[in-house]
mmCIF file of C-alpha atoms in Angstrom:
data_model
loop_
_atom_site.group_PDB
_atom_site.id
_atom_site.type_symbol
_atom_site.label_atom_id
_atom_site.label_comp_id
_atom_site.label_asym_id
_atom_site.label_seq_id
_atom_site.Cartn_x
_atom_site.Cartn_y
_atom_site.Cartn_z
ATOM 1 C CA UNK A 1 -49.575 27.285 -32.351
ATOM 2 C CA UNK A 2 -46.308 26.554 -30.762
ATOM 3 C CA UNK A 3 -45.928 25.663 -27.249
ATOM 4 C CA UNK A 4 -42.140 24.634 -25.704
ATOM 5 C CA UNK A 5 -42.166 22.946 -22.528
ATOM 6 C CA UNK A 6 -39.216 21.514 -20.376
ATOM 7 C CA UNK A 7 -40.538 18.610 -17.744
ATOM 8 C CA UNK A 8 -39.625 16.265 -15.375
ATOM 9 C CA UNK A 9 -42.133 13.382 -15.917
ATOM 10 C CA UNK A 10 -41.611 11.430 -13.578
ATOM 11 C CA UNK A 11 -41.460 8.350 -15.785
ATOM 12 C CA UNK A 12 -44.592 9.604 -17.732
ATOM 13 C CA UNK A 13 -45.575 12.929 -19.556
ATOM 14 C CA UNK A 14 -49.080 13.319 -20.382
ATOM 15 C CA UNK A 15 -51.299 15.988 -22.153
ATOM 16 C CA UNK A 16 -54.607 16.579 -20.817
ATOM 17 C CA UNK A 17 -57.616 18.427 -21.519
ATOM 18 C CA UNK A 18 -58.553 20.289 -18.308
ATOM 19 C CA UNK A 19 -62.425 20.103 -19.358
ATOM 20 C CA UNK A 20 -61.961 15.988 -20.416
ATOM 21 C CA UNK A 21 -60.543 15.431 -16.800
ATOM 22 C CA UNK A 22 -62.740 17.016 -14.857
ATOM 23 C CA UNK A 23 -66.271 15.541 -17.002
ATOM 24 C CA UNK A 24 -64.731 11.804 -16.424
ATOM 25 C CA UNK A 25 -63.785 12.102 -13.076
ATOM 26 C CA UNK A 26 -66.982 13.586 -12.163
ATOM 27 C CA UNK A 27 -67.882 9.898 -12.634
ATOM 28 C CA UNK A 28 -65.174 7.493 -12.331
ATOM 29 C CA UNK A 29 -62.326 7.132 -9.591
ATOM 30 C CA UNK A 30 -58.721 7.201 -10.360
ATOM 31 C CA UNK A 31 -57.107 3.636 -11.226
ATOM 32 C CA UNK A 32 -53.288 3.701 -9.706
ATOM 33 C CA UNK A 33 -52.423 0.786 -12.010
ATOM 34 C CA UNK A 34 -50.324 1.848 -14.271
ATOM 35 C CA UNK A 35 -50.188 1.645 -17.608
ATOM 36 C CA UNK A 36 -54.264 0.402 -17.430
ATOM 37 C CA UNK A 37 -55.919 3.599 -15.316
ATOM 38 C CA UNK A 38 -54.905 5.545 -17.958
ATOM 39 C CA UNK A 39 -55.970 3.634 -21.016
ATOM 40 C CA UNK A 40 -59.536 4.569 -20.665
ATOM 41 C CA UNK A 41 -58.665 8.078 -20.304
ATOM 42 C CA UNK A 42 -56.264 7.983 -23.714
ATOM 43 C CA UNK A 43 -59.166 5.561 -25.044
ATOM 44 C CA UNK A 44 -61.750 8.258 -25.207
ATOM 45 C CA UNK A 45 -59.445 10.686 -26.071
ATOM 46 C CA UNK A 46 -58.537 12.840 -23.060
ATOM 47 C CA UNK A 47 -54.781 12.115 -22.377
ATOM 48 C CA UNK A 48 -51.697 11.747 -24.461
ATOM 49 C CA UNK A 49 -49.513 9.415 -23.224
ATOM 50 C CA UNK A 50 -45.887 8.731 -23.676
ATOM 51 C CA UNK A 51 -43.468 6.737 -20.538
ATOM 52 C CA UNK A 52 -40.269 8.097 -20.787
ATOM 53 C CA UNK A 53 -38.033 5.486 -19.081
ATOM 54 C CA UNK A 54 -34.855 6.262 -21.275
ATOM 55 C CA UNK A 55 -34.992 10.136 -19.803
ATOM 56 C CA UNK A 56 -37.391 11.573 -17.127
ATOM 57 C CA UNK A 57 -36.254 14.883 -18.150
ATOM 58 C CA UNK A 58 -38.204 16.572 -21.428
ATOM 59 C CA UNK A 59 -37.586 19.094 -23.557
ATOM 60 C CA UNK A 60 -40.754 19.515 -26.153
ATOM 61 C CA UNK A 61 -42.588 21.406 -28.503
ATOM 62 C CA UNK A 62 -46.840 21.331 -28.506
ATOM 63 C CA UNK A 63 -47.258 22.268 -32.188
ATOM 64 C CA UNK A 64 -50.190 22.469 -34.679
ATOM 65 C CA UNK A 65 -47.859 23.066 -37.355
ATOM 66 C CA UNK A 66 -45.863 20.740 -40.543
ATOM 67 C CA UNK A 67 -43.131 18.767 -39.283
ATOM 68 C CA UNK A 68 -40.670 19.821 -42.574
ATOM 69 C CA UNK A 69 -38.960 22.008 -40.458
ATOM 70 C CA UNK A 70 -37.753 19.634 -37.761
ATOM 71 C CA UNK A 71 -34.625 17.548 -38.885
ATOM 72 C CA UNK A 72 -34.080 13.649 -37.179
ATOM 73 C CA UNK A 73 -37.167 12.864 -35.349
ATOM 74 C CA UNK A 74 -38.606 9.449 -35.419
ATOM 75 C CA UNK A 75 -42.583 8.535 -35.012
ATOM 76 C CA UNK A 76 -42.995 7.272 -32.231
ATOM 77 C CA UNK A 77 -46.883 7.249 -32.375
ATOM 78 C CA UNK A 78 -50.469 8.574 -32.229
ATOM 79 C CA UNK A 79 -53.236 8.942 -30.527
ATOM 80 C CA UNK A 80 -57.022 10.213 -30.944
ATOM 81 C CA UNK A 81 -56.843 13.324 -28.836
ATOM 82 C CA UNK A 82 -60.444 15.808 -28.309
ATOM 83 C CA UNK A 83 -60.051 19.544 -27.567
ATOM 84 C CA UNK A 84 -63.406 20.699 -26.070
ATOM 85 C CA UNK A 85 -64.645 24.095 -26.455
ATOM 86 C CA UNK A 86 -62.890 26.764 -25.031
ATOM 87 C CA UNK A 87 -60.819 23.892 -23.022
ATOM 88 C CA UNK A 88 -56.867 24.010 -21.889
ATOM 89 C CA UNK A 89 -54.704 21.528 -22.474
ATOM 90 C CA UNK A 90 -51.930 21.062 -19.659
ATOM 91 C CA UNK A 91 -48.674 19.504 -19.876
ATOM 92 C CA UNK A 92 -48.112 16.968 -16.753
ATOM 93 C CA UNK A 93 -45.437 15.246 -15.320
ATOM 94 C CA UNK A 94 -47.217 11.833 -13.660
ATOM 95 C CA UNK A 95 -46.971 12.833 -10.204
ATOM 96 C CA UNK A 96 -48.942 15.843 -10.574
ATOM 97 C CA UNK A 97 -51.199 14.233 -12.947
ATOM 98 C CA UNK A 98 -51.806 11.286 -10.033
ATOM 99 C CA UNK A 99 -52.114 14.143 -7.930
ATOM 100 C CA UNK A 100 -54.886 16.254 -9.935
ATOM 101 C CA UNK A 101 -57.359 12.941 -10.486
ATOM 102 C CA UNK A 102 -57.081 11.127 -7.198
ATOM 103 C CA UNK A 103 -57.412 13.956 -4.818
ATOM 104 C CA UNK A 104 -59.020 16.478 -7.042
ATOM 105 C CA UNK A 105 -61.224 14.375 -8.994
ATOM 106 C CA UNK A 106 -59.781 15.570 -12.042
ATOM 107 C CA UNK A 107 -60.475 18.999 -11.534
ATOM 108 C CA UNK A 108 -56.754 21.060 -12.244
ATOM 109 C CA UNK A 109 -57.773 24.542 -10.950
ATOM 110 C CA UNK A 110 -58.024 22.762 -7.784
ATOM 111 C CA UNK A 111 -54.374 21.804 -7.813
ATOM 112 C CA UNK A 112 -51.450 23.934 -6.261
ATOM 113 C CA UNK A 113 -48.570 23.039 -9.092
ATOM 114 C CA UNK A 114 -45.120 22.288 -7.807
ATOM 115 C CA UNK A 115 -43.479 23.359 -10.781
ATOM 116 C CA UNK A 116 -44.346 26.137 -13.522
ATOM 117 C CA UNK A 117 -48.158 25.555 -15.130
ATOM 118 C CA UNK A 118 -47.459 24.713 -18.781
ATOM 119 C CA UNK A 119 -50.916 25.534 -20.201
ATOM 120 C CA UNK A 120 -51.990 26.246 -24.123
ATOM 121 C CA UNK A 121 -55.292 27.841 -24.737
ATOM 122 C CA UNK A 122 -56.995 28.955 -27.631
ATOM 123 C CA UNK A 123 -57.342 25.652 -29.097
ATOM 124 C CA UNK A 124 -59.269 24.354 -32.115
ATOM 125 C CA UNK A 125 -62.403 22.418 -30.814
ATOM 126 C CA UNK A 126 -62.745 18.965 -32.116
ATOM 127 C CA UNK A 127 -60.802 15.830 -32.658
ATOM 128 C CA UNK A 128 -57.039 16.019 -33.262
ATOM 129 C CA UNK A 129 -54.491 13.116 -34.182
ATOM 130 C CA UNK A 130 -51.658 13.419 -32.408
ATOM 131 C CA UNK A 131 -48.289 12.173 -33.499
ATOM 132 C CA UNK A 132 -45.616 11.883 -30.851
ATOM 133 C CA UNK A 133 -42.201 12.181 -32.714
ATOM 134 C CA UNK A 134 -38.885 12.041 -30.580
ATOM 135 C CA UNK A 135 -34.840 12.003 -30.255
ATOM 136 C CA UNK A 136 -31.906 11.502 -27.928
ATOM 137 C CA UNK A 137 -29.119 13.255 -28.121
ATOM 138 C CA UNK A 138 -26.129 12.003 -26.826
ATOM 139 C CA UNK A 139 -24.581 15.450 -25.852
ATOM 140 C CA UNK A 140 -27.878 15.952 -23.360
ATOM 141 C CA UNK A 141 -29.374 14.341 -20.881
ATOM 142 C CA UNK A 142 -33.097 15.601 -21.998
ATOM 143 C CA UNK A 143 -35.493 13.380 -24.483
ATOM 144 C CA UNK A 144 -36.516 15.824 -26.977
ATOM 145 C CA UNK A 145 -40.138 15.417 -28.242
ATOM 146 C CA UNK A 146 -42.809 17.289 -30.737
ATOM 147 C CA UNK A 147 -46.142 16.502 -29.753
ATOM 148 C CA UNK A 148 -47.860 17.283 -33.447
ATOM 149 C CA UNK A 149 -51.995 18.268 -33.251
ATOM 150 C CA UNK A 150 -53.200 17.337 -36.313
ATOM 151 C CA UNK A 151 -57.064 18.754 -36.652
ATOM 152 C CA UNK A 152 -59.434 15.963 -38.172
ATOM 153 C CA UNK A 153 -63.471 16.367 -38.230
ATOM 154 C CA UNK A 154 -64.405 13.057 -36.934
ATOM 155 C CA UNK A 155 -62.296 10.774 -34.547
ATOM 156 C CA UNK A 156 -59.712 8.791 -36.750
ATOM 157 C CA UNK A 157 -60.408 4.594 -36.601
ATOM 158 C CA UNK A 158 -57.506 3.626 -34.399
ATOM 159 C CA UNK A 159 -57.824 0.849 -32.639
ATOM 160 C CA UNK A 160 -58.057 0.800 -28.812
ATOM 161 C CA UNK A 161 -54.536 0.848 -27.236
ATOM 162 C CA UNK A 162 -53.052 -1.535 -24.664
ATOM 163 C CA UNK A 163 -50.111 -0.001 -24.448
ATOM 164 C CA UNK A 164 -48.384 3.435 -23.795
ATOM 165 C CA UNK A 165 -45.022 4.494 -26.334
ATOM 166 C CA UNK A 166 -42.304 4.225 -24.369
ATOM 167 C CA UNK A 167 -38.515 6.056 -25.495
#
Protein backbone atom coordinates (compact mmCIF):
# COMPACT_ATOMS: atom_id res chain seq x y z
CA UNK A 1 0.00 0.00 0.00
CA UNK A 2 0.99 3.44 -0.97
CA UNK A 3 -1.04 6.39 -0.30
CA UNK A 4 0.39 10.23 -1.28
CA UNK A 5 -1.35 12.97 0.28
CA UNK A 6 -0.70 16.84 0.09
CA UNK A 7 -2.35 18.81 3.33
CA UNK A 8 -2.71 21.83 4.96
CA UNK A 9 -2.73 20.87 8.70
CA UNK A 10 -3.43 23.49 10.18
CA UNK A 11 -0.62 23.17 12.70
CA UNK A 12 -1.46 19.39 13.15
CA UNK A 13 -1.89 16.35 10.72
CA UNK A 14 -3.45 13.40 12.13
CA UNK A 15 -4.40 9.83 10.90
CA UNK A 16 -7.50 8.40 12.09
CA UNK A 17 -9.39 5.34 11.99
CA UNK A 18 -12.95 6.27 10.94
CA UNK A 19 -14.36 3.13 13.02
CA UNK A 20 -11.83 4.17 16.31
CA UNK A 21 -13.46 7.73 16.18
CA UNK A 22 -16.72 7.09 15.97
CA UNK A 23 -16.66 3.88 18.96
CA UNK A 24 -14.85 6.58 21.43
CA UNK A 25 -16.86 9.36 20.78
CA UNK A 26 -19.91 7.41 21.14
CA UNK A 27 -18.76 7.81 24.76
CA UNK A 28 -16.55 10.61 25.48
CA UNK A 29 -16.78 14.43 24.43
CA UNK A 30 -14.16 16.19 22.54
CA UNK A 31 -11.31 17.90 24.78
CA UNK A 32 -10.24 21.36 22.84
CA UNK A 33 -7.00 21.38 24.86
CA UNK A 34 -4.51 20.81 22.82
CA UNK A 35 -1.92 18.70 22.84
CA UNK A 36 -3.96 16.64 25.97
CA UNK A 37 -7.61 15.89 24.10
CA UNK A 38 -5.79 14.06 21.84
CA UNK A 39 -3.48 11.97 23.95
CA UNK A 40 -6.14 9.59 24.94
CA UNK A 41 -7.16 9.15 21.49
CA UNK A 42 -3.24 8.41 20.27
CA UNK A 43 -3.08 6.49 23.78
CA UNK A 44 -5.42 3.77 22.75
CA UNK A 45 -4.33 3.80 19.47
CA UNK A 46 -6.78 5.68 17.24
CA UNK A 47 -4.85 8.81 15.99
CA UNK A 48 -1.41 9.50 14.70
CA UNK A 49 -0.21 12.57 15.64
CA UNK A 50 2.46 14.83 14.40
CA UNK A 51 2.28 19.22 14.98
CA UNK A 52 3.82 20.62 12.19
CA UNK A 53 4.81 24.14 13.36
CA UNK A 54 7.97 24.41 11.03
CA UNK A 55 5.42 23.96 7.80
CA UNK A 56 1.55 23.73 7.84
CA UNK A 57 1.77 22.60 4.38
CA UNK A 58 2.43 18.52 3.81
CA UNK A 59 3.44 16.57 1.27
CA UNK A 60 3.36 12.63 2.43
CA UNK A 61 3.34 9.18 1.66
CA UNK A 62 0.91 6.48 3.87
CA UNK A 63 3.03 3.37 3.17
CA UNK A 64 3.08 -0.28 4.41
CA UNK A 65 6.17 -0.81 2.65
CA UNK A 66 10.50 -0.88 3.56
CA UNK A 67 11.87 2.43 3.92
CA UNK A 68 15.32 1.39 1.69
CA UNK A 69 13.97 3.16 -1.01
CA UNK A 70 13.55 6.61 0.51
CA UNK A 71 16.93 8.59 0.70
CA UNK A 72 17.40 11.48 3.84
CA UNK A 73 14.56 11.02 6.12
CA UNK A 74 15.01 11.25 9.79
CA UNK A 75 12.74 9.30 12.60
CA UNK A 76 10.92 11.38 13.97
CA UNK A 77 8.79 8.79 15.94
CA UNK A 78 6.13 6.12 16.61
CA UNK A 79 3.15 5.37 17.73
CA UNK A 80 0.81 2.21 18.53
CA UNK A 81 -1.75 2.66 15.81
CA UNK A 82 -5.11 -0.17 15.49
CA UNK A 83 -6.77 -0.73 12.09
CA UNK A 84 -10.23 -2.28 12.82
CA UNK A 85 -11.88 -4.53 10.50
CA UNK A 86 -12.87 -3.38 7.35
CA UNK A 87 -12.11 0.33 8.84
CA UNK A 88 -10.70 3.60 6.78
CA UNK A 89 -8.13 5.46 7.82
CA UNK A 90 -8.41 9.33 6.90
CA UNK A 91 -5.81 11.82 6.60
CA UNK A 92 -6.86 15.20 8.59
CA UNK A 93 -5.74 18.50 8.77
CA UNK A 94 -6.76 19.69 12.65
CA UNK A 95 -9.51 21.85 11.76
CA UNK A 96 -11.46 19.27 10.14
CA UNK A 97 -10.45 16.78 12.61
CA UNK A 98 -11.87 19.41 15.53
CA UNK A 99 -14.62 19.64 13.28
CA UNK A 100 -15.51 15.75 12.80
CA UNK A 101 -15.35 14.95 16.89
CA UNK A 102 -16.94 18.01 18.41
CA UNK A 103 -19.89 18.42 16.19
CA UNK A 104 -20.10 14.98 14.77
CA UNK A 105 -19.19 12.98 17.64
CA UNK A 106 -16.55 11.41 15.80
CA UNK A 107 -18.56 10.10 13.20
CA UNK A 108 -16.63 11.28 9.53
CA UNK A 109 -19.42 10.27 7.07
CA UNK A 110 -21.24 12.90 8.82
CA UNK A 111 -18.77 15.56 7.81
CA UNK A 112 -18.98 17.74 4.54
CA UNK A 113 -14.92 17.98 3.78
CA UNK A 114 -13.60 21.33 2.73
CA UNK A 115 -10.85 19.98 0.90
CA UNK A 116 -10.35 16.58 -1.14
CA UNK A 117 -11.17 13.24 1.24
CA UNK A 118 -7.79 11.50 1.52
CA UNK A 119 -9.04 8.03 2.51
CA UNK A 120 -7.05 4.42 2.33
CA UNK A 121 -9.08 1.32 2.60
CA UNK A 122 -8.35 -2.14 2.42
CA UNK A 123 -6.29 -2.19 5.41
CA UNK A 124 -4.72 -5.03 7.42
CA UNK A 125 -6.79 -5.47 10.71
CA UNK A 126 -4.79 -5.35 13.82
CA UNK A 127 -2.14 -3.37 15.54
CA UNK A 128 0.41 -1.43 13.46
CA UNK A 129 3.60 0.61 14.66
CA UNK A 130 3.83 3.52 13.02
CA UNK A 131 7.02 5.38 12.37
CA UNK A 132 6.74 9.00 11.34
CA UNK A 133 9.97 9.82 9.32
CA UNK A 134 10.37 13.45 7.82
CA UNK A 135 12.49 16.28 5.83
CA UNK A 136 12.66 19.93 4.85
CA UNK A 137 13.78 20.97 1.92
CA UNK A 138 15.01 24.21 1.53
CA UNK A 139 13.95 24.65 -2.20
CA UNK A 140 10.04 24.05 -0.90
CA UNK A 141 7.94 25.35 1.31
CA UNK A 142 6.15 21.75 2.06
CA UNK A 143 7.39 19.31 5.12
CA UNK A 144 7.74 16.09 3.46
CA UNK A 145 6.72 13.05 5.60
CA UNK A 146 6.33 8.97 5.27
CA UNK A 147 3.96 7.78 7.65
CA UNK A 148 5.39 3.89 7.74
CA UNK A 149 2.51 1.02 8.98
CA UNK A 150 4.39 -1.51 10.31
CA UNK A 151 1.89 -4.72 11.02
CA UNK A 152 2.64 -6.29 14.59
CA UNK A 153 0.20 -9.06 16.27
CA UNK A 154 -0.10 -7.61 19.63
CA UNK A 155 0.20 -3.83 20.61
CA UNK A 156 4.02 -2.97 20.96
CA UNK A 157 5.02 -1.83 24.94
CA UNK A 158 5.43 1.88 24.37
CA UNK A 159 4.96 3.85 26.97
CA UNK A 160 2.04 6.32 27.24
CA UNK A 161 2.90 9.64 25.46
CA UNK A 162 2.74 13.18 26.84
CA UNK A 163 3.73 14.68 24.04
CA UNK A 164 3.01 15.01 20.22
CA UNK A 165 6.43 15.07 17.55
CA UNK A 166 6.66 18.25 16.46
CA UNK A 167 9.02 19.27 12.94
Amino acid sequence: MKKKFEKDTSGVLLICSKKGLKKYFSNNTFDYNYPDGILPLINNGLVIALTTESSEDIKGELIDLSMNDYKGYKLYGEQNFFIEEEDEIYILSHSEFTQICSNHNGDIDAFSFWDKKIMVDNLRAGWTIAFTHCKMRSDSMYLTTIIQLIYTKERFPYPEVSTIPRF
